């Protein structure tokens, strides 16, 4: 796909539904009792993979645009799938489904695409085995294809080495399936808390104490009405674009600003961006707001520690912003980037270098020196990673010569209408 530079981005964008929350709404709705109604559902490939897996387990799910209805089967109502469950490109589908399958007394087999086959699953399968599930897969259950026979589980107190909402959620979902026992998980830093918030909306009692979250087994989930907020990880591409493309002013509508996810807003402020958070709504289970951004003079910053899980998916676009900021930006404590849809330390550094960025990889992140003009004329690739594809498309707004983006279709995973939205605000 050929991408051309921009003379400015102006207007309003309705940011599509949050990917993490859309997955959870379908999953929890499937094992709840009654009809769950989801609005502003993200119709991206990842969330459609989740729907397809639950349909194969006998759940009646109707999709009408961004409205979804799920007729819940209850926690013990899923049926043994006759076919392999295919998670496609989706780590959230793979890891969270494993948590639920651990507690269901049937056999299933889980696969995904080439990227999923490289992503570590023992962070989830090890604790689930400790709880009593029978799981096998390549390299002792670390890689797909994974087969699982669930059944009766015992509660555990688990200390996770990584701050991962996928690990936390899988353990909490398995914890729901124990016979009244308590399960707890402690993380090194707080990861996104969408599961905790949404389980409460489905009537479950979840306890949070610092970095530890606990749940008692045997609780039934009750169907809920879920309005999915706009995805801050998708909004991040337009926040960055608004800040770095000259002559820009964008308003992004109804974006989720959950504090465990909103690290990008902190970084924009630290970098000196002209950003405003307006129309804040806190009545729902997830807070949301409109975000306004204008072209800004940015400065480099350091991003590390507790902040990393709050913006882990935004690091590719932050790296691009840093190429347009004065001074040095250091991103560290982010080794998790290596096990995302691609090794995002490598893909970000290699692709941005092709456009002339001064960027180097480190063991646990990257260092970027700005401000550097980006040069076009090069061919870059998403490497099948949606967030790399969108980051490079925003980079192309700044280059004099066009940029050829290979594997642009990867963007459908989380933001199918991305290029339409970009074209609409492009001056
Ligand atoms: C997600 C959690 C994060 C994030 C991913 C979605 C979720 O992964 O990177 O895109 O929905 O729980 P980890 O839990 O592995 O950090």
XYZ file of C-alpha atoms and ligand atoms in Angstrom:
443
model
C 0.000 0.000 0.000
C 1.362 3.424 -0.959
C 1.148 6.082 1.773
C 1.477 9.812 1.154
C 2.483 12.692 3.391
C -0.107 14.896 5.068
C -0.670 18.667 5.132
C -2.344 18.336 8.528
C -4.987 16.223 10.260
C -8.134 17.992 11.381
C -11.545 16.934 12.651
C -13.327 14.499 14.902
C -12.867 10.738 15.078
C -15.199 8.205 16.684
C -12.618 5.767 18.022
C -13.761 2.114 17.655
C -14.471 -0.073 20.679
C -11.772 -1.268 23.037
C -10.273 -4.613 22.028
C -9.545 -5.872 25.552
C -13.035 -4.987 26.761
C -14.806 -6.396 23.664
C -13.086 -9.790 24.136
C -14.044 -9.911 27.792
C -17.669 -8.912 27.156
C -18.136 -11.886 24.784
C -16.293 -14.318 27.049
C -18.022 -13.336 30.276
C -21.383 -13.068 28.498
C -20.908 -16.629 27.182
C -20.517 -18.083 30.687
C -23.056 -15.792 32.369
C -26.729 -16.610 32.868
C -29.086 -14.653 30.598
C -28.696 -12.361 27.592
C -25.722 -9.999 27.510
C -26.064 -7.006 25.200
C -22.846 -5.350 24.025
C -22.744 -1.988 22.221
C -19.801 -0.365 20.408
C -18.216 -3.825 20.118
C -14.935 -3.877 18.191
C -15.528 -5.747 14.962
C -11.811 -6.391 14.427
C -10.359 -9.770 13.495
C -9.144 -10.540 17.046
C -12.544 -10.129 18.701
C -14.199 -12.064 15.867
C -11.790 -14.933 16.696
C -13.137 -14.906 20.249
C -16.720 -15.034 18.964
C -15.906 -17.935 16.651
C -14.344 -19.937 19.530
C -17.394 -19.505 21.773
C -19.798 -20.335 18.934
C -17.896 -23.614 18.524
C -18.640 -24.290 22.199
C -22.378 -23.922 21.595
C -22.917 -20.272 22.548
C -25.532 -18.366 20.554
C -23.935 -15.019 19.555
C -25.503 -12.509 17.143
C -23.463 -9.694 15.619
C -25.238 -6.720 14.048
C -22.627 -4.086 13.198
C -21.165 -3.051 16.530
C -24.098 -4.494 18.518
C -23.637 -8.007 19.842
C -26.010 -10.267 21.776
C -24.705 -13.252 23.680
C -27.046 -15.882 25.116
C -25.063 -17.063 28.118
C -24.753 -20.760 28.939
C -23.639 -20.408 32.542
C -20.232 -21.424 33.865
C -20.924 -25.124 33.339
C -22.850 -24.818 30.073
C -20.107 -24.688 27.423
C -20.096 -27.717 25.104
C -17.097 -29.762 23.988
C -16.099 -28.240 20.618
C -16.197 -30.637 17.678
C -13.546 -28.576 15.921
C -10.224 -26.927 16.822
C -10.570 -23.491 18.465
C -8.657 -20.963 16.345
C -7.531 -17.784 18.140
C -6.063 -16.286 14.934
C -3.607 -13.520 15.880
C -5.098 -12.927 19.318
C -3.081 -13.442 22.503
C -6.017 -12.308 24.630
C -8.294 -14.951 23.079
C -5.702 -17.687 23.557
C -4.760 -16.894 27.143
C -8.173 -15.983 28.558
C -9.926 -18.949 26.916
C -7.335 -21.255 28.477
C -8.426 -19.942 31.884
C -12.056 -20.827 31.214
C -11.269 -24.169 29.560
C -9.211 -25.172 32.604
C -12.452 -25.338 34.573
C -14.622 -27.105 31.973
C -14.698 -30.921 31.985
C -14.078 -31.588 28.292
C -11.290 -31.750 25.763
C -10.399 -28.931 23.412
C -7.525 -27.987 21.182
C -6.367 -24.416 20.618
C -4.350 -23.018 17.737
C -3.573 -19.593 16.300
C -1.589 -18.060 13.459
C 2.203 -18.038 12.942
C 2.639 -15.183 15.426
C 0.603 -16.912 18.164
C 2.673 -20.066 17.665
C 5.751 -18.088 18.797
C 4.194 -16.469 21.883
C 4.850 -18.007 25.306
C 1.850 -19.663 26.934
C 3.505 -21.325 29.941
C 2.940 -18.098 31.866
C -0.716 -19.207 31.772
C -0.537 -22.980 31.352
C 1.844 -23.477 34.330
C -0.469 -21.927 36.941
C -3.515 -23.585 35.334
C -1.758 -26.965 35.597
C -1.037 -26.175 39.259
C -4.771 -25.633 39.720
C -5.435 -29.122 38.316
C -6.053 -28.734 34.556
C -4.485 -31.242 32.135
C -2.702 -29.223 29.479
C -0.195 -30.190 26.841
C 1.301 -28.434 23.869
C 4.601 -27.902 22.126
C 7.505 -27.529 24.559
C 5.546 -28.816 27.510
C 2.538 -26.570 26.975
C 4.425 -23.356 26.201
C 3.383 -23.049 22.547
C 0.314 -23.780 20.419
C -1.155 -26.113 19.360
C -2.302 -26.656 22.933
C -4.730 -29.336 24.041
C -6.538 -29.044 27.307
C -8.866 -31.180 29.376
C -10.357 -29.150 32.164
C -12.121 -30.318 35.262
C -12.233 -29.811 38.943
C -9.748 -27.147 40.041
C -8.176 -26.072 43.342
C -7.578 -22.449 44.306
C -3.953 -21.216 44.360
C -2.040 -18.134 45.487
C 0.084 -17.283 42.504
C 2.960 -14.830 42.188
C 3.358 -13.886 38.546
C 6.803 -12.836 37.315
C 5.234 -10.615 34.667
C 2.705 -7.804 34.980
C 0.205 -9.254 32.519
C -3.549 -8.769 32.462
C -3.829 -11.854 30.290
C -2.157 -14.011 32.950
C -4.156 -12.374 35.740
C -7.433 -12.815 33.852
C -6.809 -16.473 32.953
C -6.121 -17.303 36.601
C -9.156 -15.355 37.839
C -11.437 -17.085 35.306
C -10.099 -20.490 36.339
C -10.514 -19.340 39.960
C -14.229 -18.780 39.312
C -14.510 -22.466 38.381
C -13.162 -23.879 41.673
C -15.537 -25.330 44.193
C -15.773 -22.366 46.546
C -12.007 -22.066 47.051
C -10.153 -18.757 46.946
C -7.641 -18.007 44.161
C -5.314 -15.037 44.242
C -2.736 -13.574 41.903
C -0.023 -11.063 42.742
C 1.808 -9.096 40.051
C 5.096 -7.155 40.107
C 3.304 -4.031 38.763
C -0.395 -3.403 38.264
C -1.663 -4.499 34.848
C -4.916 -3.338 33.209
C -7.916 -4.140 35.429
C -10.679 -4.631 32.825
C -11.375 -8.177 34.036
C -11.838 -7.086 37.647
C -14.151 -4.235 36.643
C -16.205 -6.306 34.226
C -16.546 -9.325 36.531
C -18.096 -6.922 39.038
C -20.555 -5.742 36.342
C -21.498 -9.411 35.874
C -22.238 -9.632 39.604
C -19.065 -11.344 40.840
C -17.240 -10.410 44.003
C -13.569 -9.652 43.235
C -11.200 -8.422 45.938
C -8.278 -6.121 45.227
C -5.504 -5.420 47.706
C -2.545 -3.552 46.235
C -0.974 -5.803 43.622
C -3.055 -8.839 44.652
C -6.453 -9.730 43.200
C -8.546 -12.592 44.638
C -11.739 -14.368 43.681
C -13.837 -17.068 45.327
C -14.922 -20.001 43.172
C -18.498 -21.061 42.574
C -19.908 -17.571 41.964
C -22.398 -17.360 39.124
C -22.146 -14.560 36.550
C -25.319 -12.670 35.633
C -25.801 -11.221 32.139
C -24.988 -7.519 31.774
C -25.347 -4.555 29.400
C -21.880 -3.527 28.300
C -21.125 -0.274 26.467
C -17.565 -0.634 25.212
C -15.568 2.622 25.369
C -13.324 3.702 22.489
C -9.937 1.952 22.549
C -7.212 4.216 23.943
C -4.638 2.024 22.187
C -6.278 2.849 18.837
C -6.738 6.499 19.837
C -2.998 6.625 20.579
C -2.164 6.611 16.846
C -4.251 9.739 16.285
C -3.027 11.365 19.499
C 0.528 10.965 18.258
C -0.409 12.028 14.736
C -2.180 15.124 16.074
C 0.905 16.053 18.077
C 3.585 15.497 15.404
C 1.948 16.254 12.039
C 2.146 20.031 11.427
C -1.173 21.899 11.155
C -3.193 19.298 13.074
C -6.059 19.470 15.530
C -8.049 16.358 16.363
C -10.875 15.473 18.738
C -11.187 11.775 19.610
C -14.625 10.909 20.966
C -15.581 8.670 23.908
C -12.218 7.056 24.567
C -11.630 4.797 27.610
C -9.348 6.477 30.141
C -9.037 3.651 32.668
C -5.994 4.687 34.768
C -4.381 1.251 34.319
C -4.367 1.893 30.546
C -3.872 5.640 30.185
C -0.067 5.900 30.399
C -0.031 7.434 26.909
C -1.766 10.527 28.324
C 0.944 10.868 31.016
C 3.647 10.528 28.370
C 2.051 13.103 26.075
C 1.983 15.534 28.985
C 5.582 14.783 29.978
C 6.644 15.346 26.362
C 4.913 18.730 26.354
C 1.988 17.912 24.055
C -1.010 20.187 23.875
C -3.607 17.638 25.042
C -6.957 18.176 26.734
C -9.193 15.586 28.385
C -12.821 16.767 28.314
C -16.365 15.406 28.794
C -15.152 12.897 31.389
C -17.802 10.282 32.271
C -17.300 8.042 35.277
C -20.787 6.584 35.679
C -20.045 3.389 33.757
C -17.772 0.478 34.804
C -14.994 2.063 32.702
C -14.347 5.841 32.668
C -14.314 7.584 29.292
C -13.641 11.042 27.869
C -13.072 13.083 24.704
C -9.406 13.729 23.915
C -8.269 16.874 22.069
C -4.781 17.197 20.638
C -2.969 19.855 18.599
C 0.396 20.013 16.861
C 2.962 20.474 19.621
C 6.667 21.010 20.254
C 7.707 17.807 21.993
C 10.700 16.993 24.197
C 12.270 13.604 24.937
C 11.430 11.692 28.108
C 12.177 8.502 30.034
C 9.540 5.769 30.307
C 10.090 2.894 32.732
C 8.879 0.854 35.724
C 5.217 1.018 36.745
C 4.336 3.121 33.717
C 5.246 0.352 31.237
C 2.159 -1.905 31.733
C -0.049 1.211 31.444
C 1.168 1.858 27.887
C 2.757 -1.391 26.708
C 0.756 -1.445 23.433
C 1.483 2.246 22.774
C 5.293 1.923 22.724
C 5.554 1.615 18.913
C 3.716 4.922 18.411
C 5.547 6.565 21.334
C 8.814 5.625 19.613
C 7.641 7.443 16.486
C 6.660 10.514 18.544
C 10.111 10.454 20.127
C 11.741 10.768 16.683
C 9.941 14.142 16.446
C 10.815 15.305 19.992
C 13.872 17.382 20.914
C 16.434 15.347 22.842
C 16.700 11.783 24.013
C 13.857 9.400 24.834
C 14.708 6.267 26.807
C 12.257 3.358 27.047
C 13.332 0.674 29.531
C 11.877 -2.205 31.607
C 9.893 -3.165 28.516
C 11.245 -6.639 27.680
C 7.603 -7.785 27.297
C 7.721 -6.047 23.901
C 9.714 -9.033 22.648
C 6.723 -11.395 23.038
C 3.965 -9.293 21.493
C 2.477 -9.901 17.999
C 6.063 -9.389 16.796
C 9.259 -8.702 18.726
C 8.338 -5.014 18.923
C 11.795 -3.880 19.977
C 13.168 -5.276 16.716
C 10.280 -4.347 14.429
C 9.989 -0.756 15.711
C 13.741 -0.102 15.575
C 14.337 -1.740 12.179
C 11.357 -0.169 10.426
C 11.893 3.337 11.835
C 15.593 3.160 10.871
C 14.503 2.594 7.256
C 12.768 6.000 7.474
C 15.892 7.703 8.824
C 15.164 7.673 12.578
C 18.016 7.773 15.079
C 16.895 4.801 17.176
C 18.735 1.930 18.823
C 17.527 -1.244 20.490
C 18.522 -2.063 24.066
C 18.014 -5.273 26.056
C 14.750 -4.030 27.563
C 13.604 -1.209 25.311
C 15.046 1.426 23.006
C 16.738 4.811 22.868
C 15.579 7.439 20.379
C 17.285 10.746 19.593
C 15.272 13.567 18.048
C 14.299 15.536 16.269
C 15.020 13.771 12.951
C 13.312 14.403 9.638
C 11.791 11.185 8.296
C 12.620 10.319 4.706
C 10.256 8.418 2.451
C 10.909 6.388 -0.635
C 11.549 3.264 1.435
C 9.512 0.081 1.667
C 8.528 -0.765 5.222
C 6.514 -3.667 6.636
C 4.033 -4.236 9.432
C 5.492 -7.764 9.734
C 1.871 -8.811 10.270
C 1.642 -6.686 13.438
C -1.346 -4.298 13.476
C 0.285 -1.726 15.743
C 3.475 -1.609 13.686
C 1.356 -1.106 10.550
C -0.541 1.834 12.081
C 2.610 3.415 13.510
C 4.275 3.297 10.067
C 1.162 4.764 8.419
C 1.351 7.746 10.783
C 5.112 8.026 10.127
C 4.330 8.252 6.399
C 2.290 11.423 7.088
C 5.637 13.125 7.747
C 7.813 11.923 4.889
C 8.362 13.954 1.735
C 8.311 10.971 -0.597
C 5.632 8.255 -0.352
C 6.203 5.140 1.752
C 5.285 1.647 0.588
C 3.763 -0.351 3.471
C 3.767 -4.141 3.106
C 1.193 -6.278 4.979
C -1.046 -3.279 5.705
C -4.011 -5.661 6.146
C -2.705 -6.657 9.600
C -4.370 -3.435 10.813
C -7.773 -5.208 10.605
C -6.901 -6.994 13.840
C -7.779 -3.965 15.977
C -8.852 -1.030 13.754
C -10.508 -2.102 10.472
C -11.581 1.470 9.599
C -8.165 3.013 10.363
C -7.358 4.117 6.803
C -10.895 5.538 6.313
C -10.564 7.582 9.501
C -7.082 8.768 8.503
C -8.291 9.773 5.010
C -11.305 11.620 6.455
C -9.237 13.928 8.702
C -6.376 14.349 6.210
C -6.293 17.913 4.814
C -4.223 -7.391 26.977
C -3.154 -7.324 27.804
C -1.807 -6.940 27.357
C -1.840 -6.236 26.013
C -2.727 -6.943 25.029
C -4.146 -7.032 25.556
C -5.526 -7.819 27.533
O -1.025 -8.091 27.233
O -0.538 -6.119 25.500
O -2.735 -6.259 23.793
O -6.566 -7.652 26.880
O -5.536 -8.336 28.661
P -0.285 -8.743 28.502
O -1.338 -9.162 29.444
O 0.476 -9.922 27.978
O 0.612 -7.676 29.029
